[in-house]
Amino acid sequence: MILYDRVSKMYASQQRPALDDVSVEIEKGEFIFLVGPSGSGKSTFLRLILREERPTSGKVWVAGKELSHLSNWKIPALRRQIGTVFQDFRLLPNKTVAENVAFALEVIGKPKAHINRVVPEVLEVVGLEGKELRRPDELSGGEQQRVAIARAFVNRPMILIADEPTGNLDPGTSADIMKLLDRINQLGTTVVMSTHDSNIVDQMRRRVIELDGGHLVRDQSRGVYGYAQ
Amino acid sequence: MRAQFVASEVGNGLRRNLTMTLAVIITVAVSLGLFGASMLVRAQVTTMKDFWYDKVEVSIFLCSKGSDTPSCGSQAVTKAQRDQIEADLESLRPLVQEVFYESKADAYARFQEQFKGSPIADNVTEGALPESFRVKLADPTSYEVVASAFAGRPGIEQVNDQRQILDKFFRLLGGLQLVALLIALSMLVVTVLLIVNTMRVAAFSRRRETGIMRLVGASNFYIQLPFLLEAAFSAAVGAVLAIGGLVLTKAIVIDNILAPSFQFTSFVGWDAVLAIAPLMFVTGIALAGLAAFFTLRKYLRV
Ligand SMILES: Nc1ncnc2c1ncn2[C@@H]1O[C@H](COP(=O)(O)OP(=O)(O)O)[C@@H](O)[C@H]1O
Ligand SMILES: [Mg+2]
């Protein structure tokens, strides 16, 4: 599903590569934790999957396509197969919950009837029934992140990328969000999630990929947070 | 707290955008209006050239008693001289299209008619105006042929080409039109820059929306279309205002003020306005398109 082949990324303004010779393979249906200290290259790793950045060397394959040779007009089609969730939710403050989710479908030209059908469905999946007409500032942080997850999942993407999705949430709320991401994973979506939260990683016991200073220092199935020996 | 801050930021952005939109509309209207006006002046010069070149004549003024030009020697032209000049003019056909003789009495009558009601008319006596041949040339530019054949001949006081006087006037109008066009062009450049800046501000104030659109896989078309439409809308409104200004200029300034006061010449018709208006509209839309080309590629790509 996702294949990194000796990928390095050097930002123009930086002395040291953000990713250095990383090779990793992620199978369809896996749930991956991407861990490592701040600045270790986790967000860069995720941005490469979305073709928001291109590798300086090496190749990234997503869903059978090698991304550095993907022409610009094909990028939207790639991103429609990938849902994204961030620490800061990235909701539109002047739209309701339902409108925020519908927005993601409207801007890719989905018909109105389809939108009216799938938006309530996905809001039920994330447990937001009854809150369709609220605005983001009338929701708790956990609920806002559920809206963001609903928006990322409404298109039933093959891959869900979550960049520190629980970073702004308290432990109890984080656990609820993890249950939701686990459920989405069980519905068949490959989930790649970066995190700082050792409790979550230790509880879930899923594959852990650890980065440190751009190097891949650990790739362990059923891992715990901890550090590479 | 955070959402509130963001909401107020978006609100500010939209308000700022409203004033920018007004600025764009006004700038487009002024620059296109100037552009249209310069095109109208140009059409006017063409109309006047057509009108006047058709009427201009070469005038061969004959000697009167007391003319101190050497070719006259203070003597009035003799009948033999006059007949010879007329015969020579006739021999220049077909270059010479029409010849007619204007006696002192004819000249006086025409002068009285032209300056009717003006004090100049009362100060001129019948004998003061010279008799002349009025020659209409098939090709008004070949004046030199006539001038070289007749200037300085006995009995001829002066050979005059009205076209030369007109040309000075037309050159002046042409110069004015060029200046107006140059100002209009620099205004159009300013307009493009303003639209570029407006789109940039709009793109910045809506970076949250466009960021989400990019992430969920919206195509460039979907992301850029609203910005394009906004620019096109402002440009179209500005163009319509400018065209309205042009129509008012034609209806009020030209038809109601200039035309009644200057009846001796013709003015541009509605056909000129009809030709210029679409040009202004297309130029306005092209300005927005040009600005969009510069902005969208840089600030709103996937
Ligand atoms: N857009 C960028 N331009 C320049 N340097 C960047 C950019 N994004 C990240 N970096 C640098 O790359 C390194 C890795 O950053 P990042 O991938 O954000 O790590 P993490 O998400 O693990 O905190 C850091 O040193 C960071 O400063
Ligand atoms: Mg990060």
PDB file of N, CA and C in Angstrom, chain A residues 9-93:
ATOM      1  N   LYS A   9      14.888  13.335   2.620  1.00  0.00           N
ATOM      2  CA  LYS A   9      14.288  14.645   2.344  1.00  0.00           C
ATOM      3  C   LYS A   9      15.145  15.715   2.993  1.00  0.00           C
ATOM      4  N   MET A  10      15.584  16.639   2.167  1.00  0.00           N
ATOM      5  CA  MET A  10      16.416  17.741   2.647  1.00  0.00           C
ATOM      6  C   MET A  10      15.662  19.021   2.327  1.00  0.00           C
ATOM      7  N   TYR A  11      15.224  19.762   3.346  1.00  0.00           N
ATOM      8  CA  TYR A  11      14.592  21.060   3.073  1.00  0.00           C
ATOM      9  C   TYR A  11      15.668  22.062   2.690  1.00  0.00           C
ATOM     10  N   ALA A  12      15.321  22.961   1.788  1.00  0.00           N
ATOM     11  CA  ALA A  12      16.309  23.899   1.241  1.00  0.00           C
ATOM     12  C   ALA A  12      16.997  24.701   2.344  1.00  0.00           C
ATOM     13  N   SER A  13      16.217  25.112   3.362  1.00  0.00           N
ATOM     14  CA  SER A  13      16.775  26.012   4.376  1.00  0.00           C
ATOM     15  C   SER A  13      17.527  25.258   5.471  1.00  0.00           C
ATOM     16  N   GLN A  14      17.532  23.918   5.403  1.00  0.00           N
ATOM     17  CA  GLN A  14      18.025  23.122   6.520  1.00  0.00           C
ATOM     18  C   GLN A  14      19.422  22.552   6.258  1.00  0.00           C
ATOM     19  N   GLN A  15      20.211  22.410   7.301  1.00  0.00           N
ATOM     20  CA  GLN A  15      21.559  21.854   7.190  1.00  0.00           C
ATOM     21  C   GLN A  15      21.522  20.324   7.099  1.00  0.00           C
ATOM     22  N   ARG A  16      20.590  19.724   7.800  1.00  0.00           N
ATOM     23  CA  ARG A  16      20.558  18.306   8.090  1.00  0.00           C
ATOM     24  C   ARG A  16      19.274  17.758   7.468  1.00  0.00           C
ATOM     25  N   PRO A  17      19.302  16.576   6.870  1.00  0.00           N
ATOM     26  CA  PRO A  17      18.067  16.064   6.243  1.00  0.00           C
ATOM     27  C   PRO A  17      16.976  15.777   7.285  1.00  0.00           C
ATOM     28  N   ALA A  18      15.711  16.059   6.923  1.00  0.00           N
ATOM     29  CA  ALA A  18      14.577  15.775   7.811  1.00  0.00           C
ATOM     30  C   ALA A  18      14.275  14.282   7.814  1.00  0.00           C
ATOM     31  N   LEU A  19      14.569  13.614   6.686  1.00  0.00           N
ATOM     32  CA  LEU A  19      14.498  12.148   6.608  1.00  0.00           C
ATOM     33  C   LEU A  19      15.785  11.692   5.933  1.00  0.00           C
ATOM     34  N   ASP A  20      16.375  10.638   6.471  1.00  0.00           N
ATOM     35  CA  ASP A  20      17.661  10.212   5.939  1.00  0.00           C
ATOM     36  C   ASP A  20      17.626   8.721   5.618  1.00  0.00           C
ATOM     37  N   ASP A  21      17.524   8.420   4.309  1.00  0.00           N
ATOM     38  CA  ASP A  21      17.618   7.035   3.832  1.00  0.00           C
ATOM     39  C   ASP A  21      16.622   6.103   4.534  1.00  0.00           C
ATOM     40  N   VAL A  22      15.362   6.463   4.483  1.00  0.00           N
ATOM     41  CA  VAL A  22      14.327   5.673   5.149  1.00  0.00           C
ATOM     42  C   VAL A  22      13.705   4.685   4.160  1.00  0.00           C
ATOM     43  N   SER A  23      13.695   3.401   4.509  1.00  0.00           N
ATOM     44  CA  SER A  23      12.994   2.390   3.715  1.00  0.00           C
ATOM     45  C   SER A  23      11.998   1.679   4.619  1.00  0.00           C
ATOM     46  N   VAL A  24      10.763   1.611   4.178  1.00  0.00           N
ATOM     47  CA  VAL A  24       9.752   0.969   5.006  1.00  0.00           C
ATOM     48  C   VAL A  24       8.595   0.541   4.112  1.00  0.00           C
ATOM     49  N   GLU A  25       7.916  -0.533   4.482  1.00  0.00           N
ATOM     50  CA  GLU A  25       6.766  -0.958   3.690  1.00  0.00           C
ATOM     51  C   GLU A  25       5.555  -1.103   4.602  1.00  0.00           C
ATOM     52  N   ILE A  26       4.440  -0.561   4.185  1.00  0.00           N
ATOM     53  CA  ILE A  26       3.210  -0.615   4.971  1.00  0.00           C
ATOM     54  C   ILE A  26       2.163  -1.352   4.151  1.00  0.00           C
ATOM     55  N   GLU A  27       1.622  -2.427   4.740  1.00  0.00           N
ATOM     56  CA  GLU A  27       0.664  -3.262   4.007  1.00  0.00           C
ATOM     57  C   GLU A  27      -0.738  -2.682   4.117  1.00  0.00           C
ATOM     58  N   LYS A  28      -1.564  -3.116   3.179  1.00  0.00           N
ATOM     59  CA  LYS A  28      -2.968  -2.722   3.219  1.00  0.00           C
ATOM     60  C   LYS A  28      -3.609  -3.221   4.519  1.00  0.00           C
ATOM     61  N   GLY A  29      -4.373  -2.332   5.169  1.00  0.00           N
ATOM     62  CA  GLY A  29      -5.101  -2.726   6.368  1.00  0.00           C
ATOM     63  C   GLY A  29      -4.308  -2.612   7.668  1.00  0.00           C
ATOM     64  N   GLU A  30      -3.049  -2.238   7.602  1.00  0.00           N
ATOM     65  CA  GLU A  30      -2.254  -2.104   8.821  1.00  0.00           C
ATOM     66  C   GLU A  30      -2.630  -0.857   9.612  1.00  0.00           C
ATOM     67  N   PHE A  31      -2.254  -0.870  10.886  1.00  0.00           N
ATOM     68  CA  PHE A  31      -2.368   0.309  11.743  1.00  0.00           C
ATOM     69  C   PHE A  31      -0.966   0.623  12.234  1.00  0.00           C
ATOM     70  N   ILE A  32      -0.444   1.790  11.871  1.00  0.00           N
ATOM     71  CA  ILE A  32       0.957   2.111  12.139  1.00  0.00           C
ATOM     72  C   ILE A  32       1.054   3.289  13.099  1.00  0.00           C
ATOM     73  N   PHE A  33       1.886   3.148  14.133  1.00  0.00           N
ATOM     74  CA  PHE A  33       2.261   4.312  14.937  1.00  0.00           C
ATOM     75  C   PHE A  33       3.615   4.816  14.476  1.00  0.00           C
ATOM     76  N   LEU A  34       3.680   6.125  14.264  1.00  0.00           N
ATOM     77  CA  LEU A  34       4.932   6.761  13.878  1.00  0.00           C
ATOM     78  C   LEU A  34       5.350   7.574  15.096  1.00  0.00           C
ATOM     79  N   VAL A  35       6.436   7.145  15.765  1.00  0.00           N
ATOM     80  CA  VAL A  35       6.821   7.843  16.995  1.00  0.00           C
ATOM     81  C   VAL A  35       8.217   8.436  16.849  1.00  0.00           C
ATOM     82  N   GLY A  36       8.558   9.289  17.803  1.00  0.00           N
ATOM     83  CA  GLY A  36       9.868   9.939  17.770  1.00  0.00           C
ATOM     84  C   GLY A  36       9.737  11.326  18.344  1.00  0.00           C
ATOM     85  N   PRO A  37      10.857  11.887  18.818  1.00  0.00           N
ATOM     86  CA  PRO A  37      10.790  13.218  19.412  1.00  0.00           C
ATOM     87  C   PRO A  37      10.414  14.279  18.377  1.00  0.00           C
ATOM     88  N   SER A  38      10.048  15.412  18.882  1.00  0.00           N
ATOM     89  CA  SER A  38       9.695  16.530  18.010  1.00  0.00           C
ATOM     90  C   SER A  38      10.880  16.875  17.103  1.00  0.00           C
ATOM     91  N   GLY A  39      10.605  17.083  15.824  1.00  0.00           N
ATOM     92  CA  GLY A  39      11.672  17.397  14.871  1.00  0.00           C
ATOM     93  C   GLY A  39      12.344  16.168  14.294  1.00  0.00           C
ATOM     94  N   SER A  40      11.815  14.979  14.613  1.00  0.00           N
ATOM     95  CA  SER A  40      12.470  13.764  14.120  1.00  0.00           C
ATOM     96  C   SER A  40      12.069  13.418  12.684  1.00  0.00           C
ATOM     97  N   GLY A  41      11.060  14.111  12.138  1.00  0.00           N
ATOM     98  CA  GLY A  41      10.694  13.897  10.740  1.00  0.00           C
ATOM     99  C   GLY A  41       9.351  13.218  10.523  1.00  0.00           C
ATOM    100  N   LYS A  42       8.538  13.124  11.576  1.00  0.00           N
ATOM    101  CA  LYS A  42       7.254  12.424  11.452  1.00  0.00           C
ATOM    102  C   LYS A  42       6.322  13.132  10.461  1.00  0.00           C
ATOM    103  N   SER A  43       6.167  14.431  10.632  1.00  0.00           N
ATOM    104  CA  SER A  43       5.255  15.156   9.734  1.00  0.00           C
ATOM    105  C   SER A  43       5.770  15.128   8.300  1.00  0.00           C
ATOM    106  N   THR A  44       7.077  15.217   8.148  1.00  0.00           N
ATOM    107  CA  THR A  44       7.661  15.133   6.807  1.00  0.00           C
ATOM    108  C   THR A  44       7.332  13.779   6.168  1.00  0.00           C
ATOM    109  N   PHE A  45       7.475  12.715   6.948  1.00  0.00           N
ATOM    110  CA  PHE A  45       7.152  11.367   6.483  1.00  0.00           C
ATOM    111  C   PHE A  45       5.713  11.328   5.948  1.00  0.00           C
ATOM    112  N   LEU A  46       4.781  11.922   6.720  1.00  0.00           N
ATOM    113  CA  LEU A  46       3.368  11.885   6.321  1.00  0.00           C
ATOM    114  C   LEU A  46       3.098  12.780   5.106  1.00  0.00           C
ATOM    115  N   ARG A  47       3.766  13.932   5.060  1.00  0.00           N
ATOM    116  CA  ARG A  47       3.541  14.850   3.917  1.00  0.00           C
ATOM    117  C   ARG A  47       4.010  14.239   2.602  1.00  0.00           C
ATOM    118  N   LEU A  48       5.013  13.361   2.669  1.00  0.00           N
ATOM    119  CA  LEU A  48       5.499  12.717   1.440  1.00  0.00           C
ATOM    120  C   LEU A  48       4.431  11.794   0.856  1.00  0.00           C
ATOM    121  N   ILE A  49       3.628  11.178   1.742  1.00  0.00           N
ATOM    122  CA  ILE A  49       2.566  10.274   1.260  1.00  0.00           C
ATOM    123  C   ILE A  49       1.513  11.062   0.482  1.00  0.00           C
ATOM    124  N   LEU A  50       1.272  12.311   0.920  1.00  0.00           N
ATOM    125  CA  LEU A  50       0.254  13.155   0.285  1.00  0.00           C
ATOM    126  C   LEU A  50       0.796  13.906  -0.925  1.00  0.00           C
ATOM    127  N   ARG A  51       2.091  13.723  -1.202  1.00  0.00           N
ATOM    128  CA  ARG A  51       2.762  14.484  -2.263  1.00  0.00           C
ATOM    129  C   ARG A  51       2.651  15.988  -1.966  1.00  0.00           C
ATOM    130  N   GLU A  52       2.649  16.346  -0.670  1.00  0.00           N
ATOM    131  CA  GLU A  52       2.793  17.764  -0.342  1.00  0.00           C
ATOM    132  C   GLU A  52       4.251  18.154  -0.449  1.00  0.00           C
ATOM    133  N   GLU A  53       5.118  17.156  -0.285  1.00  0.00           N
ATOM    134  CA  GLU A  53       6.550  17.343  -0.497  1.00  0.00           C
ATOM    135  C   GLU A  53       7.023  16.217  -1.412  1.00  0.00           C
ATOM    136  N   ARG A  54       8.158  16.478  -2.077  1.00  0.00           N
ATOM    137  CA  ARG A  54       8.779  15.417  -2.865  1.00  0.00           C
ATOM    138  C   ARG A  54      10.084  15.013  -2.199  1.00  0.00           C
ATOM    139  N   PRO A  55      10.427  13.733  -2.255  1.00  0.00           N
ATOM    140  CA  PRO A  55      11.705  13.330  -1.659  1.00  0.00           C
ATOM    141  C   PRO A  55      12.885  13.934  -2.435  1.00  0.00           C
ATOM    142  N   THR A  56      13.971  14.228  -1.719  1.00  0.00           N
ATOM    143  CA  THR A  56      15.178  14.709  -2.379  1.00  0.00           C
ATOM    144  C   THR A  56      15.836  13.553  -3.131  1.00  0.00           C
ATOM    145  N   SER A  57      15.790  12.372  -2.528  1.00  0.00           N
ATOM    146  CA  SER A  57      16.227  11.177  -3.254  1.00  0.00           C
ATOM    147  C   SER A  57      15.387   9.999  -2.767  1.00  0.00           C
ATOM    148  N   GLY A  58      15.406   8.929  -3.529  1.00  0.00           N
ATOM    149  CA  GLY A  58      14.592   7.774  -3.193  1.00  0.00           C
ATOM    150  C   GLY A  58      13.193   7.900  -3.751  1.00  0.00           C
ATOM    151  N   LYS A  59      12.388   6.848  -3.536  1.00  0.00           N
ATOM    152  CA  LYS A  59      11.050   6.824  -4.143  1.00  0.00           C
ATOM    153  C   LYS A  59       9.992   6.479  -3.105  1.00  0.00           C
ATOM    154  N   VAL A  60       8.831   7.134  -3.263  1.00  0.00           N
ATOM    155  CA  VAL A  60       7.682   6.813  -2.422  1.00  0.00           C
ATOM    156  C   VAL A  60       6.593   6.249  -3.333  1.00  0.00           C
ATOM    157  N   TRP A  61       6.097   5.067  -2.971  1.00  0.00           N
ATOM    158  CA  TRP A  61       4.996   4.458  -3.726  1.00  0.00           C
ATOM    159  C   TRP A  61       3.748   4.471  -2.862  1.00  0.00           C
ATOM    160  N   VAL A  62       2.626   4.921  -3.442  1.00  0.00           N
ATOM    161  CA  VAL A  62       1.350   4.869  -2.724  1.00  0.00           C
ATOM    162  C   VAL A  62       0.317   4.258  -3.667  1.00  0.00           C
ATOM    163  N   ALA A  63      -0.349   3.211  -3.213  1.00  0.00           N
ATOM    164  CA  ALA A  63      -1.391   2.545  -4.007  1.00  0.00           C
ATOM    165  C   ALA A  63      -0.889   2.228  -5.409  1.00  0.00           C
ATOM    166  N   GLY A  64       0.339   1.729  -5.483  1.00  0.00           N
ATOM    167  CA  GLY A  64       0.866   1.285  -6.767  1.00  0.00           C
ATOM    168  C   GLY A  64       1.421   2.386  -7.650  1.00  0.00           C
ATOM    169  N   LYS A  65       1.458   3.617  -7.146  1.00  0.00           N
ATOM    170  CA  LYS A  65       1.970   4.714  -7.981  1.00  0.00           C
ATOM    171  C   LYS A  65       3.217   5.316  -7.354  1.00  0.00           C
ATOM    172  N   GLU A  66       4.196   5.577  -8.202  1.00  0.00           N
ATOM    173  CA  GLU A  66       5.420   6.200  -7.730  1.00  0.00           C
ATOM    174  C   GLU A  66       5.208   7.716  -7.794  1.00  0.00           C
ATOM    175  N   LEU A  67       5.296   8.383  -6.644  1.00  0.00           N
ATOM    176  CA  LEU A  67       4.761   9.744  -6.554  1.00  0.00           C
ATOM    177  C   LEU A  67       5.608  10.815  -7.222  1.00  0.00           C
ATOM    178  N   SER A  68       6.932  10.624  -7.315  1.00  0.00           N
ATOM    179  CA  SER A  68       7.718  11.719  -7.895  1.00  0.00           C
ATOM    180  C   SER A  68       7.463  11.841  -9.389  1.00  0.00           C
ATOM    181  N   HIS A  69       6.913  10.801 -10.005  1.00  0.00           N
ATOM    182  CA  HIS A  69       6.582  10.911 -11.426  1.00  0.00           C
ATOM    183  C   HIS A  69       5.096  11.160 -11.677  1.00  0.00           C
ATOM    184  N   LEU A  70       4.382  11.440 -10.576  1.00  0.00           N
ATOM    185  CA  LEU A  70       2.953  11.708 -10.730  1.00  0.00           C
ATOM    186  C   LEU A  70       2.768  13.139 -11.227  1.00  0.00           C
ATOM    187  N   SER A  71       2.043  13.307 -12.338  1.00  0.00           N
ATOM    188  CA  SER A  71       1.894  14.680 -12.833  1.00  0.00           C
ATOM    189  C   SER A  71       0.925  15.449 -11.931  1.00  0.00           C
ATOM    190  N   ASN A  72       1.101  16.772 -11.934  1.00  0.00           N
ATOM    191  CA  ASN A  72       0.380  17.629 -10.996  1.00  0.00           C
ATOM    192  C   ASN A  72      -1.135  17.422 -11.038  1.00  0.00           C
ATOM    193  N   TRP A  73      -1.664  17.222 -12.239  1.00  0.00           N
ATOM    194  CA  TRP A  73      -3.127  17.147 -12.322  1.00  0.00           C
ATOM    195  C   TRP A  73      -3.665  15.838 -11.752  1.00  0.00           C
ATOM    196  N   LYS A  74      -2.758  14.872 -11.476  1.00  0.00           N
ATOM    197  CA  LYS A  74      -3.228  13.613 -10.880  1.00  0.00           C
ATOM    198  C   LYS A  74      -3.178  13.635  -9.357  1.00  0.00           C
ATOM    199  N   ILE A  75      -2.576  14.683  -8.776  1.00  0.00           N
ATOM    200  CA  ILE A  75      -2.448  14.743  -7.316  1.00  0.00           C
ATOM    201  C   ILE A  75      -3.816  14.738  -6.623  1.00  0.00           C
ATOM    202  N   PRO A  76      -4.814  15.523  -7.099  1.00  0.00           N
ATOM    203  CA  PRO A  76      -6.119  15.476  -6.437  1.00  0.00           C
ATOM    204  C   PRO A  76      -6.683  14.057  -6.358  1.00  0.00           C
ATOM    205  N   ALA A  77      -6.539  13.277  -7.427  1.00  0.00           N
ATOM    206  CA  ALA A  77      -7.059  11.902  -7.413  1.00  0.00           C
ATOM    207  C   ALA A  77      -6.363  11.071  -6.338  1.00  0.00           C
ATOM    208  N   LEU A  78      -5.048  11.276  -6.164  1.00  0.00           N
ATOM    209  CA  LEU A  78      -4.306  10.585  -5.102  1.00  0.00           C
ATOM    210  C   LEU A  78      -4.874  10.965  -3.740  1.00  0.00           C
ATOM    211  N   ARG A  79      -5.075  12.270  -3.550  1.00  0.00           N
ATOM    212  CA  ARG A  79      -5.498  12.742  -2.220  1.00  0.00           C
ATOM    213  C   ARG A  79      -6.932  12.337  -1.897  1.00  0.00           C
ATOM    214  N   ARG A  80      -7.730  12.059  -2.906  1.00  0.00           N
ATOM    215  CA  ARG A  80      -9.090  11.588  -2.628  1.00  0.00           C
ATOM    216  C   ARG A  80      -9.092  10.178  -2.051  1.00  0.00           C
ATOM    217  N   GLN A  81      -7.962   9.474  -2.230  1.00  0.00           N
ATOM    218  CA  GLN A  81      -7.867   8.124  -1.663  1.00  0.00           C
ATOM    219  C   GLN A  81      -7.249   8.155  -0.270  1.00  0.00           C
ATOM    220  N   ILE A  82      -6.870   9.335   0.193  1.00  0.00           N
ATOM    221  CA  ILE A  82      -6.196   9.470   1.484  1.00  0.00           C
ATOM    222  C   ILE A  82      -6.960  10.474   2.339  1.00  0.00           C
ATOM    223  N   GLY A  83      -7.365  10.046   3.542  1.00  0.00           N
ATOM    224  CA  GLY A  83      -7.963  10.991   4.482  1.00  0.00           C
ATOM    225  C   GLY A  83      -6.879  11.552   5.383  1.00  0.00           C
ATOM    226  N   THR A  84      -7.065  12.816   5.834  1.00  0.00           N
ATOM    227  CA  THR A  84      -6.037  13.410   6.697  1.00  0.00           C
ATOM    228  C   THR A  84      -6.667  14.056   7.927  1.00  0.00           C
ATOM    229  N   VAL A  85      -5.996  13.858   9.071  1.00  0.00           N
ATOM    230  CA  VAL A  85      -6.450  14.428  10.339  1.00  0.00           C
ATOM    231  C   VAL A  85      -5.233  15.060  11.005  1.00  0.00           C
ATOM    232  N   PHE A  86      -5.434  16.257  11.593  1.00  0.00           N
ATOM    233  CA  PHE A  86      -4.314  16.945  12.231  1.00  0.00           C
ATOM    234  C   PHE A  86      -4.605  17.244  13.693  1.00  0.00           C
ATOM    235  N   GLN A  87      -3.541  17.599  14.380  1.00  0.00           N
ATOM    236  CA  GLN A  87      -3.639  17.976  15.777  1.00  0.00           C
ATOM    237  C   GLN A  87      -4.608  19.150  15.981  1.00  0.00           C
ATOM    238  N   ASP A  88      -4.589  20.105  15.035  1.00  0.00           N
ATOM    239  CA  ASP A  88      -5.403  21.323  15.219  1.00  0.00           C
ATOM    240  C   ASP A  88      -6.755  21.248  14.490  1.00  0.00           C
ATOM    241  N   PHE A  89      -7.209  20.078  14.154  1.00  0.00           N
ATOM    242  CA  PHE A  89      -8.549  19.794  13.589  1.00  0.00           C
ATOM    243  C   PHE A  89      -8.793  20.398  12.200  1.00  0.00           C
ATOM    244  N   ARG A  90      -8.413  21.655  12.007  1.00  0.00           N
ATOM    245  CA  ARG A  90      -8.582  22.351  10.718  1.00  0.00           C
ATOM    246  C   ARG A  90     -10.013  22.333  10.213  1.00  0.00           C
ATOM    247  N   LEU A  91     -10.930  22.755  11.081  1.00  0.00           N
ATOM    248  CA  LEU A  91     -12.329  22.883  10.662  1.00  0.00           C
ATOM    249  C   LEU A  91     -12.594  24.323  10.225  1.00  0.00           C
ATOM    250  N   LEU A  92     -13.678  24.520   9.485  1.00  0.00           N
ATOM    251  CA  LEU A  92     -14.063  25.864   9.094  1.00  0.00           C
ATOM    252  C   LEU A  92     -15.006  26.423  10.165  1.00  0.00           C
ATOM    253  N   PRO A  93     -14.611  27.502  10.839  1.00  0.00           N
ATOM    254  CA  PRO A  93     -15.352  27.960  12.015  1.00  0.00           C
ATOM    255  C   PRO A  93     -16.746  28.485  11.693  1.00  0.00           C
TER     256      PRO A  93
END
